Structure formats: C-alpha cells, structure tokens
C-alpha cells in the first residue's frame, strides 16, 4: 500500500458485501469501500442494502456457511429485518475511525496509546 497518501479500496467482491448493495452495473461487486493511510484502515463506507428479503437471505446464507465450517451460527437481527420491511430510503454511510486519525496525527504506535480507557471498560 502507498504510505504517503490514502489508498481507496473499492469494488469488493459481492461475497464481501455485508450490509451493502450489490452493484446494478456489475453483479460481481458490492457498492462499498475502505480507506487506508499508512496501512491503517481509517474508514469503511457503503450503499446500504434496504431490501429486507435479500438481507434475510444473506444472514441465512452466512449461517449455512458457518454451520458447514463447524462454527456457531449468529442470531439473525430480526429488528433490522423488520425495520427494512417497513421501508428505508436509499442511503449510504461511512464509519470513520477517529481514534485511528488521532493515533496517526500523534505518531502513536497503538490505539491503546490514544483511547481514554481500555476496550475492556467500554
């Protein structure tokens, strides 16, 4: 990865869509991205999936894959599915790691150096 400027990673494989929509122009990719600087992930964003049926199917498919690998299944977030059924406008969002920005700005080596309290106490 380039160290002197941000690196944008986009066109994730559709299998890595998570809660993002699949591109209508190329069904092989998800509409999501990540931003890295100096090898550290700073942000993650995507075009939100608003189709309740598709989200339910993804959750179920993920659980089938986990079961096939002998891993515990995750409970399906029925509150999310119900909210999507009511309707959600087309939207997108970005999660920015402010703690990571502070870490880079201060030249800290770890997040533990810049957070106010340990993750165990969060």
Short mmCIF file of C-alpha atoms in Angstrom, two decimals:
data_model
loop_
_atom_site.label_atom_id
_atom_site.label_comp_id
_atom_site.label_asym_id
_atom_site.label_seq_id
_atom_site.Cartn_x
_atom_site.Cartn_y
_atom_site.Cartn_z
CA UNK A 1 0.00 0.00 0.00
CA UNK A 2 1.11 3.53 -0.72
CA UNK A 3 2.38 5.07 2.51
CA UNK A 4 2.34 8.80 1.63
CA UNK A 5 -1.27 9.20 0.51
CA UNK A 6 -4.59 7.50 1.25
CA UNK A 7 -5.43 4.28 -0.55
CA UNK A 8 -9.04 3.63 -1.52
CA UNK A 9 -10.16 0.03 -1.91
CA UNK A 10 -13.46 -0.45 -3.72
CA UNK A 11 -15.37 -2.91 -5.89
CA UNK A 12 -15.28 -5.55 -3.17
CA UNK A 13 -16.41 -8.99 -4.36
CA UNK A 14 -20.17 -9.43 -3.99
CA UNK A 15 -19.44 -12.20 -1.46
CA UNK A 16 -17.98 -9.49 0.81
CA UNK A 17 -20.99 -7.15 0.54
CA UNK A 18 -22.02 -7.47 4.20
CA UNK A 19 -24.80 -4.87 4.59
CA UNK A 20 -24.04 -3.18 1.25
CA UNK A 21 -25.95 -3.34 -2.00
CA UNK A 22 -24.62 -5.30 -4.95
CA UNK A 23 -23.81 -3.08 -7.93
CA UNK A 24 -26.59 -2.93 -10.53
CA UNK A 25 -23.93 -2.34 -13.20
CA UNK A 26 -21.72 -5.29 -12.25
CA UNK A 27 -23.28 -8.01 -10.08
CA UNK A 28 -19.83 -9.33 -9.22
CA UNK A 29 -19.08 -6.38 -6.91
CA UNK A 30 -20.54 -4.68 -3.85
CA UNK A 31 -21.04 -0.95 -3.51
CA UNK A 32 -18.64 -0.49 -0.61
CA UNK A 33 -15.18 0.93 0.01
CA UNK A 34 -12.46 1.26 2.62
CA UNK A 35 -9.84 3.99 3.05
CA UNK A 36 -6.33 3.23 4.34
CA UNK A 37 -3.47 5.52 5.27
CA UNK A 38 -0.04 4.22 6.22
CA UNK A 39 -1.55 0.73 6.20
CA UNK A 40 -4.25 1.60 8.75
CA UNK A 41 -7.94 1.38 7.92
CA UNK A 42 -9.48 4.80 8.54
CA UNK A 43 -12.95 4.49 7.06
CA UNK A 44 -15.45 1.99 5.71
CA UNK A 45 -18.49 3.03 3.72
CA UNK A 46 -21.20 1.57 1.57
CA UNK A 47 -24.53 1.95 -0.19
CA UNK A 48 -26.95 0.46 2.35
CA UNK A 49 -28.91 -2.65 1.46
CA UNK A 50 -32.58 -1.75 2.01
CA UNK A 51 -34.23 -4.94 0.72
CA UNK A 52 -35.48 -6.98 3.71
CA UNK A 53 -35.78 -10.24 1.79
CA UNK A 54 -32.26 -10.03 0.38
CA UNK A 55 -30.83 -9.16 3.80
CA UNK A 56 -32.66 -12.12 5.38
CA UNK A 57 -31.26 -14.40 2.66
CA UNK A 58 -27.73 -13.11 3.26
CA UNK A 59 -27.98 -13.70 7.01
CA UNK A 60 -29.28 -17.24 6.39
CA UNK A 61 -26.57 -17.96 3.81
CA UNK A 62 -23.87 -16.71 6.19
CA UNK A 63 -25.20 -19.04 8.89
CA UNK A 64 -25.25 -22.00 6.49
CA UNK A 65 -21.59 -21.33 5.65
CA UNK A 66 -20.72 -21.06 9.35
CA UNK A 67 -22.54 -24.33 10.12
CA UNK A 68 -20.71 -26.08 7.27
CA UNK A 69 -17.41 -25.00 8.84
CA UNK A 70 -18.47 -26.14 12.29
CA UNK A 71 -18.74 -22.57 13.57
CA UNK A 72 -21.57 -21.29 15.76
CA UNK A 73 -24.34 -19.50 13.90
CA UNK A 74 -25.15 -15.86 14.60
CA UNK A 75 -28.69 -14.90 15.60
CA UNK A 76 -30.46 -13.11 12.76
CA UNK A 77 -31.11 -9.46 13.59
CA UNK A 78 -34.89 -9.58 13.30
CA UNK A 79 -35.18 -5.93 14.37
CA UNK A 80 -33.16 -4.93 11.31
CA UNK A 81 -35.24 -7.17 9.02
CA UNK A 82 -38.49 -5.75 10.45
CA UNK A 83 -37.26 -2.18 10.03
CA UNK A 84 -36.31 -2.87 6.42
CA UNK A 85 -39.79 -4.31 5.80
CA UNK A 86 -41.37 -1.05 7.00
CA UNK A 87 -39.22 0.79 4.49
CA UNK A 88 -35.97 2.63 4.43
CA UNK A 89 -34.94 5.32 1.95
CA UNK A 90 -31.99 4.82 -0.34
CA UNK A 91 -28.94 5.82 1.71
CA UNK A 92 -25.26 5.32 2.33
CA UNK A 93 -22.87 5.91 5.17
CA UNK A 94 -19.25 6.00 6.23
CA UNK A 95 -17.73 4.91 9.54
CA UNK A 96 -14.65 6.98 10.30
CA UNK A 97 -12.14 5.77 12.88
CA UNK A 98 -11.48 8.99 14.79
CA UNK A 99 -9.28 7.10 17.24
CA UNK A 100 -7.15 5.94 14.31
CA UNK A 101 -6.89 9.50 12.97
CA UNK A 102 -5.70 10.67 16.39
CA UNK A 103 -3.21 7.80 16.53
CA UNK A 104 -1.74 8.80 13.16
CA UNK A 105 -1.74 12.53 13.99
CA UNK A 106 0.16 11.94 17.24
CA UNK A 107 2.51 9.35 15.78
CA UNK A 108 1.31 6.74 18.28
CA UNK A 109 2.09 3.10 17.63
CA UNK A 110 -1.11 1.60 19.04
CA UNK A 111 -4.71 2.57 19.70
CA UNK A 112 -4.14 1.89 23.40
CA UNK A 113 -1.93 4.99 23.48
CA UNK A 114 -4.75 7.32 22.39
CA UNK A 115 -8.01 5.95 23.78
CA UNK A 116 -9.31 7.29 27.08
CA UNK A 117 -9.94 3.87 28.61
CA UNK A 118 -9.36 0.24 27.71
CA UNK A 119 -11.73 -1.67 25.47
CA UNK A 120 -12.44 -3.94 28.44
CA UNK A 121 -14.11 -0.97 30.15
CA UNK A 122 -16.11 0.18 27.11
#
